[in-house]
DNA sequence: AGAATACTTCGATGAAGGACGAACTATGCG
DNA sequence: CGCATAGTTCGTCCTTCATCGAAGTATTCT
């Protein structure tokens, strides 16, 4: 009846809770082993293995075998973008099954979203960059302002786009319900934050924890 | 186990073939009745009705009742964007169950994608606009060039973004496997094409058919 | 080699949900 | 009012697929 790509096939892969949890976990940007993903999804190892082979077959994941460990990761930015888009819709239409408990307070403040920073800090950063006209924003569309090149060069970040991805992009933050910065620039900023050791990634979590001094440095540079 | 929006719920709504066909049909931009959608999805009326109420409950559709007709349409640009993202992934990973038969030759040349033009013509147009530096492109990120405002003003199109949507955006074309122009600018250009009667929409299809004179005019303006 | 860890495959079970026909409601037309 | 068209609701059938335990393969450790 219909022509074109088989969108139901892809969507139904994401449409299972266990697989959706795995994909969400992989939005953390680092590849995870089958056991870790089983834990994350709350299913047994055999079940997880079955899901993983389906996701592989569907082309949503990549696999890197290292000895007896098999590391699964998102197949690429396009897949990550799709997950973001679905998350965005779910966040805006969904009757929130959210309970912003103290448990994930750290997640609300700052966390990793595939390869860039998300959470309150990230939202505040984007707001400030737009205020200072370093970035210029039309809702979901973000582009570089006049001063962007020099502003980021001073931080050792090259804004010239060499990669096959947008430099800037808005990514809806599910915890704050406002956008933060994605794209190569967002990824470069997260790199910088971790490289300078302003913050470290919490083990087994997407949370990003700033050190007291790191927080000062970050705020001086991005929120001043 | 996991917090945040219920992405599996949304994805599983799209993950059923019948519903996916309906949503794809609605990417045509015009609202359709329950019977039309049933036909499009290849299911009986009761089945379609059941699917439609699920999609409504999920917040993916809007409903406008007119007499005994009930017109269903996509809930908004965010939902359309999600469908695009899924379609993009499906097109790039999928082993194409495509048979580019002569039947949809017209679709390959030009068709509607929610509210903008897609197909070979649209891809060629974007290429040309980038060549002429009217638009500047970093892969999926597209922004206005210096000459954009005057260029489009001459066509009666205002590029200032008033709406809550990006002005320009790249949208992956499943038939050509390259990008065409979406966003408010893409929508405005399609409006212009239809308003000037350079082309008309094929009945019961997303295909857009240019008249001989209209094709000349379009090519003169956008492909010269 | 033998044992332990990491993961997959197999087989059986069970629940979720997609399908349609028949009956019901609502709007329009003569 | 009676008939036709548009759509929904109900009940039932039936397929699909997620789940897990048990057994099998692969890799590393000692």
GROMACS .gro file of C-alpha atoms (C1' of nucleotides) in nm:
model
  508
    1UNK     CA    1   0.000   0.000   0.000
    2UNK     CA    2   0.272   0.245   0.092
    3UNK     CA    3   0.610   0.294  -0.059
    4UNK     CA    4   0.929   0.415   0.100
    5UNK     CA    5   1.128   0.322   0.405
    6UNK     CA    6   0.991   0.082   0.661
    7UNK     CA    7   0.931   0.323   0.943
    8UNK     CA    8   0.713   0.084   1.145
    9UNK     CA    9   1.000  -0.160   1.168
   10UNK     CA   10   1.233   0.098   1.320
   11UNK     CA   11   0.968   0.248   1.547
   12UNK     CA   12   0.860  -0.089   1.680
   13UNK     CA   13   1.221  -0.161   1.772
   14UNK     CA   14   1.214   0.147   1.993
   15UNK     CA   15   0.859   0.070   2.100
   16UNK     CA   16   0.945  -0.201   2.347
   17UNK     CA   17   1.011  -0.076   2.702
   18UNK     CA   18   1.320  -0.290   2.750
   19UNK     CA   19   1.475  -0.178   2.422
   20UNK     CA   20   1.375   0.183   2.483
   21UNK     CA   21   1.553   0.174   2.818
   22UNK     CA   22   1.862   0.030   2.654
   23UNK     CA   23   1.865   0.298   2.387
   24UNK     CA   24   1.809   0.569   2.646
   25UNK     CA   25   2.098   0.432   2.849
   26UNK     CA   26   2.317   0.441   2.539
   27UNK     CA   27   2.230   0.808   2.497
   28UNK     CA   28   2.492   0.841   2.770
   29UNK     CA   29   2.733   0.821   2.477
   30UNK     CA   30   2.950   0.538   2.605
   31UNK     CA   31   2.914   0.185   2.478
   32UNK     CA   32   2.787  -0.067   2.733
   33UNK     CA   33   2.812  -0.442   2.769
   34UNK     CA   34   2.521  -0.679   2.737
   35UNK     CA   35   2.506  -0.736   3.113
   36UNK     CA   36   2.504  -0.366   3.190
   37UNK     CA   37   2.223  -0.312   2.942
   38UNK     CA   38   2.026  -0.601   3.089
   39UNK     CA   39   2.053  -0.439   3.430
   40UNK     CA   40   1.960  -0.101   3.288
   41UNK     CA   41   1.653  -0.240   3.115
   42UNK     CA   42   1.551  -0.452   3.409
   43UNK     CA   43   1.542  -0.784   3.223
   44UNK     CA   44   1.735  -1.109   3.238
   45UNK     CA   45   2.046  -1.166   3.034
   46UNK     CA   46   1.885  -1.394   2.776
   47UNK     CA   47   1.606  -1.145   2.720
   48UNK     CA   48   1.854  -0.862   2.683
   49UNK     CA   49   2.059  -1.065   2.440
   50UNK     CA   50   1.754  -1.125   2.227
   51UNK     CA   51   1.669  -0.755   2.225
   52UNK     CA   52   2.023  -0.660   2.139
   53UNK     CA   53   2.034  -0.888   1.840
   54UNK     CA   54   1.711  -0.733   1.716
   55UNK     CA   55   1.850  -0.384   1.756
   56UNK     CA   56   2.165  -0.492   1.574
   57UNK     CA   57   1.966  -0.644   1.292
   58UNK     CA   58   1.766  -0.323   1.271
   59UNK     CA   59   2.090  -0.130   1.231
   60UNK     CA   60   2.041   0.085   1.539
   61UNK     CA   61   2.349  -0.039   1.724
   62UNK     CA   62   2.715  -0.103   1.660
   63UNK     CA   63   2.910  -0.377   1.824
   64UNK     CA   64   3.271  -0.383   1.936
   65UNK     CA   65   3.398  -0.711   2.073
   66UNK     CA   66   3.684  -0.694   2.316
   67UNK     CA   67   3.775  -1.032   2.453
   68UNK     CA   68   3.477  -1.175   2.627
   69UNK     CA   69   3.312  -0.835   2.652
   70UNK     CA   70   3.082  -0.713   2.382
   71UNK     CA   71   3.029  -0.340   2.381
   72UNK     CA   72   2.711  -0.212   2.225
   73UNK     CA   73   2.674   0.151   2.122
   74UNK     CA   74   2.435   0.367   1.921
   75UNK     CA   75   2.496   0.332   1.548
   76UNK     CA   76   2.549   0.706   1.502
   77UNK     CA   77   2.427   1.063   1.538
   78UNK     CA   78   2.130   0.996   1.313
   79UNK     CA   79   2.002   0.729   1.547
   80UNK     CA   80   2.072   0.951   1.848
   81UNK     CA   81   1.881   1.231   1.677
   82UNK     CA   82   1.584   1.003   1.625
   83UNK     CA   83   1.582   0.904   1.993
   84UNK     CA   84   1.597   1.272   2.084
   85UNK     CA   85   1.305   1.350   1.856
   86UNK     CA   86   1.095   1.073   2.008
   87UNK     CA   87   1.194   1.180   2.358
   88UNK     CA   88   1.091   1.534   2.274
   89UNK     CA   89   0.745   1.427   2.163
   90UNK     CA   90   0.706   1.195   2.460
   91UNK     CA   91   0.806   1.474   2.698
   92UNK     CA   92   0.563   1.726   2.552
   93UNK     CA   93   0.257   1.507   2.505
   94UNK     CA   94   0.314   1.252   2.775
   95UNK     CA   95   0.133   1.278   3.106
   96UNK     CA   96   0.472   1.248   3.268
   97UNK     CA   97   0.521   0.938   3.463
   98UNK     CA   98   0.797   1.145   3.616
   99UNK     CA   99   0.877   1.154   3.981
  100UNK     CA  100   1.162   1.398   4.010
  101UNK     CA  101   1.274   1.232   4.328
  102UNK     CA  102   1.587   1.333   4.515
  103UNK     CA  103   1.739   1.013   4.378
  104UNK     CA  104   1.817   1.175   4.049
  105UNK     CA  105   1.877   1.527   4.175
  106UNK     CA  106   2.227   1.506   4.031
  107UNK     CA  107   2.080   1.404   3.694
  108UNK     CA  108   1.861   1.713   3.693
  109UNK     CA  109   2.156   1.941   3.753
  110UNK     CA  110   2.388   1.802   3.489
  111UNK     CA  111   2.409   1.487   3.283
  112UNK     CA  112   2.537   1.356   2.951
  113UNK     CA  113   2.302   1.343   2.652
  114UNK     CA  114   2.480   1.122   2.394
  115UNK     CA  115   2.783   1.345   2.356
  116UNK     CA  116   2.689   1.680   2.506
  117UNK     CA  117   2.583   1.830   2.839
  118UNK     CA  118   2.218   1.835   2.949
  119UNK     CA  119   2.033   1.941   3.264
  120UNK     CA  120   1.987   2.271   3.447
  121UNK     CA  121   2.346   2.377   3.399
  122UNK     CA  122   2.327   2.311   3.025
  123UNK     CA  123   2.000   2.499   2.987
  124UNK     CA  124   2.141   2.793   3.179
  125UNK     CA  125   2.451   2.787   2.960
  126UNK     CA  126   2.253   2.802   2.638
  127UNK     CA  127   2.036   3.084   2.774
  128UNK     CA  128   2.345   3.283   2.863
  129UNK     CA  129   2.516   3.225   2.528
  130UNK     CA  130   2.202   3.349   2.355
  131UNK     CA  131   2.178   3.650   2.589
  132UNK     CA  132   2.535   3.742   2.505
  133UNK     CA  133   2.453   3.699   2.137
  134UNK     CA  134   2.737   3.451   2.099
  135UNK     CA  135   2.469   3.222   1.960
  136UNK     CA  136   2.154   3.331   1.782
  137UNK     CA  137   1.839   3.137   1.825
  138UNK     CA  138   1.511   3.092   1.638
  139UNK     CA  139   1.340   2.837   1.854
  140UNK     CA  140   1.497   2.506   1.757
  141UNK     CA  141   1.736   2.658   1.512
  142UNK     CA  142   2.061   2.785   1.657
  143UNK     CA  143   2.340   2.951   1.464
  144UNK     CA  144   2.668   3.116   1.542
  145UNK     CA  145   2.677   3.488   1.621
  146UNK     CA  146   2.945   3.732   1.506
  147UNK     CA  147   3.154   3.685   1.816
  148UNK     CA  148   3.121   3.306   1.828
  149UNK     CA  149   3.447   3.217   1.654
  150UNK     CA  150   3.663   3.438   1.877
  151UNK     CA  151   3.462   3.359   2.189
  152UNK     CA  152   3.517   2.985   2.155
  153UNK     CA  153   3.868   3.013   2.012
  154UNK     CA  154   3.965   3.169   2.346
  155UNK     CA  155   3.855   2.843   2.508
  156UNK     CA  156   4.047   2.632   2.261
  157UNK     CA  157   3.734   2.531   2.074
  158UNK     CA  158   3.723   2.554   1.697
  159UNK     CA  159   3.372   2.623   1.575
  160UNK     CA  160   3.446   2.547   1.213
  161UNK     CA  161   3.238   2.249   1.117
  162UNK     CA  162   3.449   1.976   0.973
  163UNK     CA  163   3.230   1.689   1.079
  164UNK     CA  164   2.921   1.568   0.900
  165UNK     CA  165   2.699   1.712   1.173
  166UNK     CA  166   2.541   2.047   1.257
  167UNK     CA  167   2.757   2.279   1.466
  168UNK     CA  168   2.470   2.381   1.688
  169UNK     CA  169   2.136   2.228   1.749
  170UNK     CA  170   1.871   2.260   2.016
  171UNK     CA  171   1.793   1.946   2.214
  172UNK     CA  172   1.488   1.940   2.438
  173UNK     CA  173   1.575   1.875   2.798
  174UNK     CA  174   1.322   1.640   2.952
  175UNK     CA  175   1.394   1.737   3.311
  176UNK     CA  176   1.373   2.113   3.265
  177UNK     CA  177   1.146   2.110   2.959
  178UNK     CA  178   1.359   2.367   2.785
  179UNK     CA  179   1.636   2.331   2.531
  180UNK     CA  180   2.007   2.290   2.573
  181UNK     CA  181   2.287   2.292   2.318
  182UNK     CA  182   2.365   1.984   2.108
  183UNK     CA  183   2.567   1.945   1.789
  184UNK     CA  184   2.945   1.948   1.747
  185UNK     CA  185   2.972   2.264   1.957
  186UNK     CA  186   2.778   2.104   2.241
  187UNK     CA  187   3.003   1.800   2.219
  188UNK     CA  188   3.319   2.015   2.217
  189UNK     CA  189   3.204   2.201   2.528
  190UNK     CA  190   3.143   1.876   2.715
  191UNK     CA  191   3.487   1.756   2.608
  192UNK     CA  192   3.636   2.075   2.747
  193UNK     CA  193   3.451   2.039   3.078
  194UNK     CA  194   3.576   1.685   3.128
  195UNK     CA  195   3.926   1.760   2.998
  196UNK     CA  196   3.970   2.050   3.237
  197UNK     CA  197   3.836   1.821   3.510
  198UNK     CA  198   3.572   2.078   3.604
  199UNK     CA  199   3.342   1.780   3.642
  200UNK     CA  200   3.351   1.403   3.625
  201UNK     CA  201   3.100   1.146   3.511
  202UNK     CA  202   2.929   0.951   3.785
  203UNK     CA  203   2.996   0.581   3.753
  204UNK     CA  204   2.711   0.375   3.605
  205UNK     CA  205   2.504   0.685   3.546
  206UNK     CA  206   2.464   0.966   3.302
  207UNK     CA  207   2.502   1.216   3.584
  208UNK     CA  208   2.782   1.470   3.564
  209UNK     CA  209   2.912   1.605   3.893
  210UNK     CA  210   3.095   1.935   3.913
  211UNK     CA  211   3.372   1.985   4.165
  212UNK     CA  212   3.341   2.308   4.370
  213UNK     CA  213   3.629   2.468   4.184
  214UNK     CA  214   3.514   2.327   3.854
  215UNK     CA  215   3.170   2.474   3.905
  216UNK     CA  216   3.326   2.816   3.966
  217UNK     CA  217   3.536   2.787   3.654
  218UNK     CA  218   3.242   2.672   3.443
  219UNK     CA  219   3.020   2.952   3.569
  220UNK     CA  220   3.289   3.210   3.515
  221UNK     CA  221   3.334   3.103   3.155
  222UNK     CA  222   2.980   3.016   3.051
  223UNK     CA  223   2.739   3.184   3.289
  224UNK     CA  224   2.914   3.515   3.352
  225UNK     CA  225   1.436   0.156   3.641
  226UNK     CA  226   1.449   0.457   3.414
  227UNK     CA  227   1.316   0.805   3.461
  228UNK     CA  228   1.199   1.056   3.208
  229UNK     CA  229   0.945   1.059   2.930
  230UNK     CA  230   0.781   0.740   2.815
  231UNK     CA  231   0.951   0.702   2.483
  232UNK     CA  232   0.847   0.340   2.434
  233UNK     CA  233   0.482   0.441   2.446
  234UNK     CA  234   0.523   0.694   2.166
  235UNK     CA  235   0.749   0.472   1.957
  236UNK     CA  236   0.515   0.174   1.984
  237UNK     CA  237   0.233   0.393   1.856
  238UNK     CA  238   0.438   0.453   1.542
  239UNK     CA  239   0.559   0.093   1.545
  240UNK     CA  240   0.244  -0.063   1.408
  241UNK     CA  241   0.235  -0.084   1.027
  242UNK     CA  242  -0.122   0.040   0.999
  243UNK     CA  243  -0.056   0.340   1.221
  244UNK     CA  244   0.277   0.410   1.052
  245UNK     CA  245   0.102   0.421   0.715
  246UNK     CA  246  -0.156   0.660   0.853
  247UNK     CA  247   0.108   0.892   0.994
  248UNK     CA  248   0.305   0.876   0.671
  249UNK     CA  249  -0.009   0.966   0.479
  250UNK     CA  250  -0.066   1.260   0.711
  251UNK     CA  251   0.285   1.383   0.630
  252UNK     CA  252   0.108   1.503   0.317
  253UNK     CA  253   0.010   1.797   0.537
  254UNK     CA  254  -0.363   1.785   0.482
  255UNK     CA  255  -0.599   1.636   0.736
  256UNK     CA  256  -0.776   1.318   0.626
  257UNK     CA  257  -1.097   1.145   0.727
  258UNK     CA  258  -1.113   0.813   0.907
  259UNK     CA  259  -1.221   0.631   0.591
  260UNK     CA  260  -0.942   0.778   0.384
  261UNK     CA  261  -0.691   0.676   0.647
  262UNK     CA  262  -0.838   0.326   0.664
  263UNK     CA  263  -0.790   0.293   0.289
  264UNK     CA  264  -0.441   0.436   0.311
  265UNK     CA  265  -0.343   0.192   0.584
  266UNK     CA  266  -0.512  -0.103   0.417
  267UNK     CA  267  -0.731  -0.197   0.713
  268UNK     CA  268  -1.103  -0.206   0.781
  269UNK     CA  269  -1.287   0.093   0.921
  270UNK     CA  270  -1.328  -0.044   1.273
  271UNK     CA  271  -0.960  -0.128   1.287
  272UNK     CA  272  -0.868   0.218   1.163
  273UNK     CA  273  -1.097   0.377   1.417
  274UNK     CA  274  -0.929   0.186   1.694
  275UNK     CA  275  -0.586   0.295   1.576
  276UNK     CA  276  -0.696   0.655   1.543
  277UNK     CA  277  -0.824   0.669   1.896
  278UNK     CA  278  -0.493   0.531   2.018
  279UNK     CA  279  -0.302   0.793   1.822
  280UNK     CA  280  -0.531   1.063   1.961
  281UNK     CA  281  -0.483   0.939   2.314
  282UNK     CA  282  -0.110   0.942   2.255
  283UNK     CA  283  -0.133   1.305   2.153
  284UNK     CA  284   0.005   1.252   1.804
  285UNK     CA  285  -0.306   1.368   1.620
  286UNK     CA  286  -0.554   1.653   1.625
  287UNK     CA  287  -0.918   1.614   1.536
  288UNK     CA  288  -1.148   1.856   1.359
  289UNK     CA  289  -1.512   1.751   1.328
  290UNK     CA  290  -1.707   1.893   1.039
  291UNK     CA  291  -2.056   1.755   1.019
  292UNK     CA  292  -2.034   1.384   0.983
  293UNK     CA  293  -1.673   1.400   0.873
  294UNK     CA  294  -1.391   1.379   1.122
  295UNK     CA  295  -1.064   1.514   0.993
  296UNK     CA  296  -0.749   1.381   1.154
  297UNK     CA  297  -0.418   1.564   1.120
  298UNK     CA  298  -0.071   1.554   1.272
  299UNK     CA  299  -0.060   1.726   1.610
  300UNK     CA  300   0.215   1.964   1.504
  301UNK     CA  301   0.564   2.024   1.366
  302UNK     CA  302   0.725   1.841   1.655
  303UNK     CA  303   0.539   1.522   1.567
  304UNK     CA  304   0.616   1.572   1.198
  305UNK     CA  305   0.981   1.618   1.289
  306UNK     CA  306   0.981   1.292   1.480
  307UNK     CA  307   0.830   1.105   1.184
  308UNK     CA  308   1.094   1.259   0.961
  309UNK     CA  309   1.369   1.148   1.197
  310UNK     CA  310   1.239   0.793   1.206
  311UNK     CA  311   1.196   0.791   0.830
  312UNK     CA  312   1.554   0.910   0.792
  313UNK     CA  313   1.689   0.625   1.002
  314UNK     CA  314   1.467   0.373   0.828
  315UNK     CA  315   1.584   0.496   0.489
  316UNK     CA  316   1.951   0.478   0.576
  317UNK     CA  317   1.962   0.148   0.762
  318UNK     CA  318   1.674  -0.032   0.599
  319UNK     CA  319   1.738  -0.286   0.326
  320UNK     CA  320   1.484  -0.088   0.124
  321UNK     CA  321   1.178  -0.280   0.047
  322UNK     CA  322   1.154  -0.019  -0.224
  323UNK     CA  323   1.052  -0.088  -0.580
  324UNK     CA  324   1.081   0.244  -0.754
  325UNK     CA  325   0.813   0.144  -0.997
  326UNK     CA  326   0.680   0.380  -1.264
  327UNK     CA  327   0.368   0.407  -1.049
  328UNK     CA  328   0.533   0.654  -0.819
  329UNK     CA  329   0.758   0.820  -1.072
  330UNK     CA  330   0.569   1.141  -1.006
  331UNK     CA  331   0.636   1.102  -0.634
  332UNK     CA  332   1.007   1.078  -0.698
  333UNK     CA  333   1.007   1.399  -0.896
  334UNK     CA  334   0.810   1.614  -0.654
  335UNK     CA  335   0.587   1.554  -0.356
  336UNK     CA  336   0.469   1.715  -0.035
  337UNK     CA  337   0.649   1.636   0.290
  338UNK     CA  338   0.415   1.766   0.566
  339UNK     CA  339   0.427   2.131   0.458
  340UNK     CA  340   0.720   2.161   0.220
  341UNK     CA  341   0.839   2.024  -0.113
  342UNK     CA  342   1.035   1.698  -0.140
  343UNK     CA  343   1.168   1.486  -0.427
  344UNK     CA  344   1.423   1.541  -0.701
  345UNK     CA  345   1.309   1.894  -0.772
  346UNK     CA  346   1.336   1.988  -0.405
  347UNK     CA  347   1.681   1.835  -0.371
  348UNK     CA  348   1.798   2.019  -0.681
  349UNK     CA  349   1.655   2.342  -0.545
  350UNK     CA  350   1.841   2.314  -0.217
  351UNK     CA  351   2.164   2.230  -0.399
  352UNK     CA  352   2.126   2.536  -0.617
  353UNK     CA  353   2.043   2.770  -0.327
  354UNK     CA  354   2.355   2.649  -0.149
  355UNK     CA  355   2.564   2.688  -0.467
  356UNK     CA  356   2.445   3.045  -0.499
  357UNK     CA  357   2.527   3.098  -0.131
  358UNK     CA  358   2.174   3.215  -0.066
  359UNK     CA  359   2.173   2.945   0.198
  360UNK     CA  360   2.476   2.817   0.384
  361UNK     CA  361   2.495   2.458   0.480
  362UNK     CA  362   2.684   2.247   0.734
  363UNK     CA  363   2.538   1.910   0.665
  364UNK     CA  364   2.204   1.905   0.845
  365UNK     CA  365   2.234   2.261   0.963
  366UNK     CA  366   2.119   2.523   0.717
  367UNK     CA  367   2.126   2.898   0.773
  368UNK     CA  368   2.051   3.208   0.574
  369UNK     CA  369   2.327   3.365   0.366
  370UNK     CA  370   2.388   3.740   0.326
  371UNK     CA  371   2.171   3.765   0.020
  372UNK     CA  372   1.887   3.550   0.154
  373UNK     CA  373   1.661   3.830   0.276
  374UNK     CA  374   1.668   4.023  -0.052
  375UNK     CA  375   1.662   3.708  -0.263
  376UNK     CA  376   1.342   3.581  -0.106
  377UNK     CA  377   1.186   3.925  -0.060
  378UNK     CA  378   1.191   3.954  -0.440
  379UNK     CA  379   0.967   3.646  -0.446
  380UNK     CA  380   0.736   3.788  -0.185
  381UNK     CA  381   0.871   3.561   0.088
  382UNK     CA  382   0.966   3.705   0.425
  383UNK     CA  383   1.248   3.508   0.582
  384UNK     CA  384   1.216   3.666   0.924
  385UNK     CA  385   1.121   3.394   1.166
  386UNK     CA  386   0.805   3.482   1.347
  387UNK     CA  387   0.685   3.130   1.402
  388UNK     CA  388   0.803   2.894   1.673
  389UNK     CA  389   0.991   2.685   1.418
  390UNK     CA  390   1.331   2.693   1.252
  391UNK     CA  391   1.350   2.898   0.934
  392UNK     CA  392   1.556   2.638   0.754
  393UNK     CA  393   1.615   2.276   0.824
  394UNK     CA  394   1.744   1.982   0.625
  395UNK     CA  395   1.506   1.693   0.576
  396UNK     CA  396   1.636   1.365   0.437
  397UNK     CA  397   1.466   1.268   0.115
  398UNK     CA  398   1.400   0.896   0.117
  399UNK     CA  399   1.366   0.864  -0.259
  400UNK     CA  400   1.683   1.049  -0.354
  401UNK     CA  401   1.871   0.982  -0.029
  402UNK     CA  402   1.985   1.343  -0.011
  403UNK     CA  403   1.843   1.639   0.178
  404UNK     CA  404   1.586   1.895   0.079
  405UNK     CA  405   1.475   2.214   0.252
  406UNK     CA  406   1.224   2.201   0.538
  407UNK     CA  407   1.135   2.463   0.802
  408UNK     CA  408   0.926   2.778   0.761
  409UNK     CA  409   1.122   2.874   0.450
  410UNK     CA  410   1.055   2.538   0.289
  411UNK     CA  411   0.687   2.576   0.373
  412UNK     CA  412   0.676   2.929   0.231
  413UNK     CA  413   0.832   2.813  -0.096
  414UNK     CA  414   0.576   2.535  -0.135
  415UNK     CA  415   0.300   2.790  -0.066
  416UNK     CA  416   0.441   3.010  -0.339
  417UNK     CA  417   0.459   2.723  -0.590
  418UNK     CA  418   0.096   2.629  -0.531
  419UNK     CA  419  -0.024   2.991  -0.511
  420UNK     CA  420   0.137   3.076  -0.844
  421UNK     CA  421  -0.017   2.756  -0.982
  422UNK     CA  422   0.321   2.639  -1.106
  423UNK     CA  423   0.212   2.298  -0.984
  424UNK     CA  424  -0.090   2.127  -0.835
  425UNK     CA  425  -0.128   1.848  -0.587
  426UNK     CA  426  -0.231   1.514  -0.731
  427UNK     CA  427  -0.561   1.401  -0.583
  428UNK     CA  428  -0.533   1.134  -0.311
  429UNK     CA  429  -0.156   1.142  -0.326
  430UNK     CA  430   0.138   1.335  -0.199
  431UNK     CA  431   0.261   1.381  -0.554
  432UNK     CA  432   0.304   1.734  -0.685
  433UNK     CA  433   0.275   1.780  -1.060
  434UNK     CA  434   0.429   2.077  -1.237
  435UNK     CA  435   0.261   2.225  -1.542
  436UNK     CA  436   0.498   2.281  -1.837
  437UNK     CA  437   0.493   2.656  -1.787
  438UNK     CA  438   0.509   2.621  -1.412
  439UNK     CA  439   0.815   2.402  -1.439
  440UNK     CA  440   0.986   2.667  -1.652
  441UNK     CA  441   0.897   2.938  -1.402
  442UNK     CA  442   1.015   2.729  -1.107
  443UNK     CA  443   1.342   2.642  -1.276
  444UNK     CA  444   1.399   3.002  -1.377
  445UNK     CA  445   1.355   3.120  -1.019
  446UNK     CA  446   1.512   2.839  -0.820
  447UNK     CA  447   1.738   2.640  -1.048
  448UNK     CA  448   1.889   2.919  -1.262
  449DA     C1'  449   4.363  -2.853   3.167
  450DG     C1'  450   3.992  -2.704   3.465
  451DA     C1'  451   3.714  -2.345   3.642
  452DA     C1'  452   3.497  -1.909   3.610
  453DT     C1'  453   3.299  -1.533   3.353
  454DA     C1'  454   3.044  -1.329   2.956
  455DC     C1'  455   2.718  -1.406   2.646
  456DT     C1'  456   2.399  -1.659   2.315
  457DT     C1'  457   2.068  -2.010   2.163
  458DC     C1'  458   1.677  -2.312   2.248
  459DG     C1'  459   1.225  -2.430   2.400
  460DA     C1'  460   0.811  -2.355   2.648
  461DT     C1'  461   0.485  -2.034   2.843
  462DG     C1'  462   0.183  -1.665   2.867
  463DA     C1'  463   0.005  -1.209   2.800
  464DA     C1'  464  -0.074  -0.820   2.495
  465DG     C1'  465  -0.294  -0.637   2.122
  466DG     C1'  466  -0.428  -0.630   1.624
  467DA     C1'  467  -0.776  -0.807   1.317
  468DC     C1'  468  -1.269  -0.806   1.161
  469DG     C1'  469  -1.803  -0.872   1.164
  470DA     C1'  470  -2.206  -0.717   1.378
  471DA     C1'  471  -2.448  -0.398   1.611
  472DC     C1'  472  -2.492   0.086   1.762
  473DT     C1'  473  -2.475   0.628   1.723
  474DA     C1'  474  -2.467   1.050   1.463
  475DT     C1'  475  -2.521   1.349   1.072
  476DG     C1'  476  -2.717   1.465   0.624
  477DC     C1'  477  -3.056   1.424   0.236
  478DG     C1'  478  -3.504   1.386   0.007
  479DC     C1'  479  -3.968   1.040   0.872
  480DG     C1'  480  -3.698   0.686   0.639
  481DC     C1'  481  -3.278   0.581   0.419
  482DA     C1'  482  -2.788   0.638   0.326
  483DT     C1'  483  -2.331   0.766   0.474
  484DA     C1'  484  -1.959   0.828   0.837
  485DG     C1'  485  -1.783   0.666   1.232
  486DT     C1'  486  -1.745   0.417   1.689
  487DT     C1'  487  -1.806   0.033   2.021
  488DC     C1'  488  -1.826  -0.449   2.135
  489DG     C1'  489  -1.698  -0.931   2.135
  490DT     C1'  490  -1.415  -1.278   1.971
  491DC     C1'  491  -1.047  -1.494   1.738
  492DC     C1'  492  -0.575  -1.544   1.663
  493DT     C1'  493  -0.104  -1.416   1.585
  494DT     C1'  494   0.292  -1.216   1.758
  495DC     C1'  495   0.647  -1.164   2.072
  496DA     C1'  496   0.846  -1.074   2.533
  497DT     C1'  497   0.996  -1.349   2.905
  498DC     C1'  498   1.281  -1.678   3.157
  499DG     C1'  499   1.528  -2.135   3.282
  500DA     C1'  500   1.836  -2.452   3.107
  501DA     C1'  501   2.181  -2.576   2.821
  502DG     C1'  502   2.547  -2.447   2.492
  503DT     C1'  503   2.964  -2.159   2.313
  504DA     C1'  504   3.351  -1.849   2.371
  505DT     C1'  505   3.717  -1.627   2.627
  506DT     C1'  506   4.010  -1.546   3.013
  507DC     C1'  507   4.238  -1.682   3.454
  508DT     C1'  508   4.518  -1.982   3.732
   0.00000   0.00000   0.00000
